[in-house]
Amino acid sequence: LSTDEYVEGILNGNITILSQAITLIESNNHEHYAQAQEIIERCLPYAGKSVRIGITGVPGAGKSTFIEAIGGMVASLKHRLAVLAIDPSSERSGGSSPSAGSLGGVARKTRETIVLCEAAGYDVIFIETVGVGQSETAVHSMVDMFMMLQISGAGDELQGIKRGIMEMADM
């Protein structure tokens, strides 16, 4: 697609074109870089109008289950919800929506992906981190509210994992 087609599709809320644009900006192909940057620049004036919520917690705390439940409520209130779920990268296979070795619990191009989602009309954006503990701090600077889910009854065994990130959580 041309840059104009990408931007027009995103602004019209075309999910297929939005997903193709996200793939383009996440690409490591140097030929894609210039077009991806132009798409982001042209979408920037339409961004910044969403509520961004970062969701983190140790593996098994229920991040995905929480997102499914609260996401259904958000959608029932007639909001357009985007969920960016960042998976840890596999050294062998690369992962599905991978962090690609990026620290901070998010993917390399999460900020850019948020811009595209906002330009496509999503007014609530959940960013689910990889959920591995202290490295989740980069998402804090990208969101309006930072939420940390904990395993009930975990007690002192997890305090070392939660230290640092607990001070950042708004909820």
mmCIF file of C-alpha atoms in Angstrom:
data_model
loop_
_atom_site.group_PDB
_atom_site.id
_atom_site.type_symbol
_atom_site.label_atom_id
_atom_site.label_comp_id
_atom_site.label_asym_id
_atom_site.label_seq_id
_atom_site.Cartn_x
_atom_site.Cartn_y
_atom_site.Cartn_z
ATOM 1 C CA LEU A 1 0.000 0.000 0.000
ATOM 2 C CA SER A 2 1.036 3.592 -0.486
ATOM 3 C CA THR A 3 1.529 5.871 2.509
ATOM 4 C CA ASP A 4 -1.680 7.710 1.577
ATOM 5 C CA GLU A 5 -3.607 4.415 1.534
ATOM 6 C CA TYR A 6 -2.234 3.441 4.937
ATOM 7 C CA VAL A 7 -3.091 6.801 6.506
ATOM 8 C CA GLU A 8 -6.549 6.944 4.926
ATOM 9 C CA GLY A 9 -7.312 3.388 6.069
ATOM 10 C CA ILE A 10 -6.135 4.078 9.611
ATOM 11 C CA LEU A 11 -8.141 7.300 9.886
ATOM 12 C CA ASN A 12 -11.210 5.442 8.610
ATOM 13 C CA GLY A 13 -10.768 2.791 11.306
ATOM 14 C CA ASN A 14 -9.976 -0.029 8.860
ATOM 15 C CA ILE A 15 -8.677 -2.776 11.175
ATOM 16 C CA THR A 16 -6.948 -4.678 8.374
ATOM 17 C CA ILE A 17 -4.960 -1.646 7.248
ATOM 18 C CA LEU A 18 -4.216 -0.716 10.884
ATOM 19 C CA SER A 19 -2.785 -4.188 11.500
ATOM 20 C CA GLN A 20 -0.729 -3.992 8.296
ATOM 21 C CA ALA A 21 0.634 -0.593 9.379
ATOM 22 C CA ILE A 22 1.578 -1.984 12.802
ATOM 23 C CA THR A 23 3.424 -4.822 11.078
ATOM 24 C CA LEU A 24 5.189 -2.260 8.877
ATOM 25 C CA ILE A 25 6.381 -0.125 11.809
ATOM 26 C CA GLU A 26 7.574 -3.222 13.690
ATOM 27 C CA SER A 27 9.500 -4.460 10.659
ATOM 28 C CA ASN A 28 13.299 -4.652 10.827
ATOM 29 C CA ASN A 29 13.473 -4.207 7.051
ATOM 30 C CA HIS A 30 15.285 -0.930 6.370
ATOM 31 C CA GLU A 31 13.136 -0.355 3.272
ATOM 32 C CA HIS A 32 10.030 -0.129 5.484
ATOM 33 C CA TYR A 33 11.490 2.417 7.913
ATOM 34 C CA ALA A 34 10.931 5.619 5.882
ATOM 35 C CA GLN A 35 7.333 4.754 5.004
ATOM 36 C CA ALA A 36 6.582 3.734 8.598
ATOM 37 C CA GLN A 37 7.961 7.037 9.905
ATOM 38 C CA GLU A 38 5.845 9.026 7.456
ATOM 39 C CA ILE A 39 2.696 7.112 8.431
ATOM 40 C CA ILE A 40 3.363 7.814 12.113
ATOM 41 C CA GLU A 41 4.039 11.509 11.443
ATOM 42 C CA ARG A 42 0.823 11.889 9.481
ATOM 43 C CA CYS A 43 -1.188 10.097 12.197
ATOM 44 C CA LEU A 44 0.268 12.147 15.080
ATOM 45 C CA PRO A 45 -2.255 15.033 14.770
ATOM 46 C CA TYR A 46 -5.046 12.504 15.345
ATOM 47 C CA ALA A 47 -3.414 10.873 18.375
ATOM 48 C CA GLY A 48 -3.432 11.670 22.073
ATOM 49 C CA LYS A 49 -7.180 11.442 22.587
ATOM 50 C CA SER A 50 -7.378 8.124 24.391
ATOM 51 C CA VAL A 51 -7.167 6.867 27.928
ATOM 52 C CA ARG A 52 -4.078 4.669 28.131
ATOM 53 C CA ILE A 53 -3.944 2.049 30.869
ATOM 54 C CA GLY A 54 -0.848 -0.049 31.524
ATOM 55 C CA ILE A 55 -1.462 -3.414 33.145
ATOM 56 C CA THR A 56 1.342 -5.422 34.696
ATOM 57 C CA GLY A 57 1.886 -8.108 37.286
ATOM 58 C CA VAL A 58 3.719 -11.330 37.871
ATOM 59 C CA PRO A 59 2.941 -14.279 35.584
ATOM 60 C CA GLY A 60 -0.239 -15.994 36.697
ATOM 61 C CA ALA A 61 -1.713 -12.916 38.399
ATOM 62 C CA GLY A 62 -4.616 -12.830 35.936
ATOM 63 C CA LYS A 63 -3.689 -9.963 33.621
ATOM 64 C CA SER A 64 -5.332 -11.492 30.555
ATOM 65 C CA THR A 65 -8.400 -12.613 32.510
ATOM 66 C CA PHE A 66 -8.763 -9.110 33.988
ATOM 67 C CA ILE A 67 -8.411 -7.513 30.556
ATOM 68 C CA GLU A 68 -11.092 -9.777 29.112
ATOM 69 C CA ALA A 69 -13.529 -8.940 31.925
ATOM 70 C CA ILE A 70 -12.912 -5.194 32.131
ATOM 71 C CA GLY A 71 -12.586 -4.964 28.338
ATOM 72 C CA GLY A 72 -16.088 -6.330 27.945
ATOM 73 C CA MET A 73 -17.374 -3.674 30.315
ATOM 74 C CA VAL A 74 -15.506 -0.900 28.469
ATOM 75 C CA ALA A 75 -16.897 -2.089 25.125
ATOM 76 C CA SER A 76 -20.434 -2.268 26.547
ATOM 77 C CA LEU A 77 -20.102 1.427 27.416
ATOM 78 C CA LYS A 78 -19.628 2.091 23.666
ATOM 79 C CA HIS A 79 -15.896 2.809 23.854
ATOM 80 C CA ARG A 80 -13.506 1.585 21.183
ATOM 81 C CA LEU A 81 -10.938 -0.547 22.984
ATOM 82 C CA ALA A 82 -7.513 -1.556 21.699
ATOM 83 C CA VAL A 83 -5.480 -4.095 23.649
ATOM 84 C CA LEU A 84 -1.742 -4.272 23.058
ATOM 85 C CA ALA A 85 -0.586 -7.511 24.665
ATOM 86 C CA ILE A 86 3.186 -7.835 24.657
ATOM 87 C CA ASP A 87 4.555 -11.367 24.843
ATOM 88 C CA PRO A 88 8.059 -12.205 25.982
ATOM 89 C CA SER A 89 10.275 -13.043 23.049
ATOM 90 C CA SER A 90 11.529 -16.537 22.621
ATOM 91 C CA GLU A 91 15.214 -16.877 21.889
ATOM 92 C CA ARG A 92 14.267 -19.710 19.531
ATOM 93 C CA SER A 93 11.056 -18.679 17.780
ATOM 94 C CA GLY A 94 10.819 -14.923 18.384
ATOM 95 C CA GLY A 95 7.433 -14.983 20.136
ATOM 96 C CA SER A 96 4.060 -13.867 18.752
ATOM 97 C CA SER A 97 3.791 -10.135 19.594
ATOM 98 C CA PRO A 98 7.310 -10.045 20.854
ATOM 99 C CA SER A 99 9.217 -7.729 23.096
ATOM 100 C CA ALA A 100 12.173 -8.693 20.859
ATOM 101 C CA GLY A 101 14.608 -8.304 23.711
ATOM 102 C CA SER A 102 13.363 -4.814 24.594
ATOM 103 C CA LEU A 103 13.411 -4.073 28.278
ATOM 104 C CA GLY A 104 10.549 -2.406 30.088
ATOM 105 C CA GLY A 105 7.956 -5.089 29.454
ATOM 106 C CA VAL A 106 6.861 -3.655 26.102
ATOM 107 C CA ALA A 107 7.693 -4.122 22.439
ATOM 108 C CA ARG A 108 10.164 -1.871 20.608
ATOM 109 C CA LYS A 109 7.415 0.033 18.795
ATOM 110 C CA THR A 110 4.679 0.211 21.435
ATOM 111 C CA ARG A 111 4.579 4.031 21.470
ATOM 112 C CA GLU A 112 4.194 4.151 17.699
ATOM 113 C CA THR A 113 1.500 1.477 17.798
ATOM 114 C CA ILE A 114 -0.434 3.537 20.355
ATOM 115 C CA VAL A 115 -0.341 6.537 17.983
ATOM 116 C CA LEU A 116 -1.779 4.437 15.151
ATOM 117 C CA CYS A 117 -4.529 2.999 17.370
ATOM 118 C CA GLU A 118 -5.526 6.474 18.562
ATOM 119 C CA ALA A 119 -5.587 7.776 14.983
ATOM 120 C CA ALA A 120 -7.857 4.829 14.103
ATOM 121 C CA GLY A 121 -10.362 6.048 16.708
ATOM 122 C CA TYR A 122 -9.626 3.832 19.692
ATOM 123 C CA ASP A 123 -10.408 5.885 22.792
ATOM 124 C CA VAL A 124 -9.293 3.349 25.426
ATOM 125 C CA ILE A 125 -6.005 1.482 25.089
ATOM 126 C CA PHE A 126 -4.808 -1.276 27.401
ATOM 127 C CA ILE A 127 -1.123 -2.142 27.293
ATOM 128 C CA GLU A 128 -0.497 -5.528 28.891
ATOM 129 C CA THR A 129 3.178 -5.982 29.713
ATOM 130 C CA VAL A 130 5.136 -9.217 29.520
ATOM 131 C CA GLY A 131 4.634 -9.651 33.259
ATOM 132 C CA VAL A 132 8.043 -10.667 34.460
ATOM 133 C CA GLY A 133 8.613 -8.293 37.367
ATOM 134 C CA GLN A 134 10.859 -5.249 37.743
ATOM 135 C CA SER A 135 11.526 -4.654 34.038
ATOM 136 C CA GLU A 136 7.946 -3.474 33.506
ATOM 137 C CA THR A 137 8.773 0.155 34.234
ATOM 138 C CA ALA A 138 8.976 1.516 30.647
ATOM 139 C CA VAL A 139 5.214 1.240 30.197
ATOM 140 C CA HIS A 140 4.730 3.646 33.113
ATOM 141 C CA SER A 141 5.829 6.597 30.967
ATOM 142 C CA MET A 142 3.402 5.677 28.159
ATOM 143 C CA VAL A 143 0.156 5.543 30.086
ATOM 144 C CA ASP A 144 -2.330 7.664 32.020
ATOM 145 C CA MET A 145 -2.860 4.982 34.645
ATOM 146 C CA PHE A 146 -0.530 2.168 35.625
ATOM 147 C CA MET A 147 -2.135 -0.869 37.206
ATOM 148 C CA MET A 148 -0.399 -3.777 38.900
ATOM 149 C CA LEU A 149 -2.167 -7.055 39.522
ATOM 150 C CA GLN A 150 -0.849 -9.277 42.285
ATOM 151 C CA ILE A 151 -1.369 -12.867 43.289
ATOM 152 C CA SER A 152 -3.393 -12.908 46.484
ATOM 153 C CA GLY A 153 -1.723 -14.615 49.390
ATOM 154 C CA ALA A 154 1.704 -14.672 47.725
ATOM 155 C CA GLY A 155 3.250 -12.965 50.735
ATOM 156 C CA ASP A 156 6.924 -12.371 51.230
ATOM 157 C CA GLU A 157 8.066 -14.791 48.532
ATOM 158 C CA LEU A 158 7.282 -12.235 45.815
ATOM 159 C CA GLN A 159 8.332 -9.033 47.524
ATOM 160 C CA GLY A 160 11.664 -8.979 45.678
ATOM 161 C CA ILE A 161 9.868 -9.229 42.342
ATOM 162 C CA LYS A 162 7.355 -6.502 43.187
ATOM 163 C CA ARG A 163 9.769 -4.035 44.795
ATOM 164 C CA GLY A 164 10.331 -1.011 42.589
ATOM 165 C CA ILE A 165 7.333 -1.490 40.386
ATOM 166 C CA MET A 166 4.906 -1.301 43.328
ATOM 167 C CA GLU A 167 5.864 2.332 43.934
ATOM 168 C CA MET A 168 4.955 3.179 40.334
ATOM 169 C CA ALA A 169 1.489 1.633 40.329
ATOM 170 C CA ASP A 170 -1.508 3.975 40.464
ATOM 171 C CA MET A 171 -3.823 1.079 41.264
#
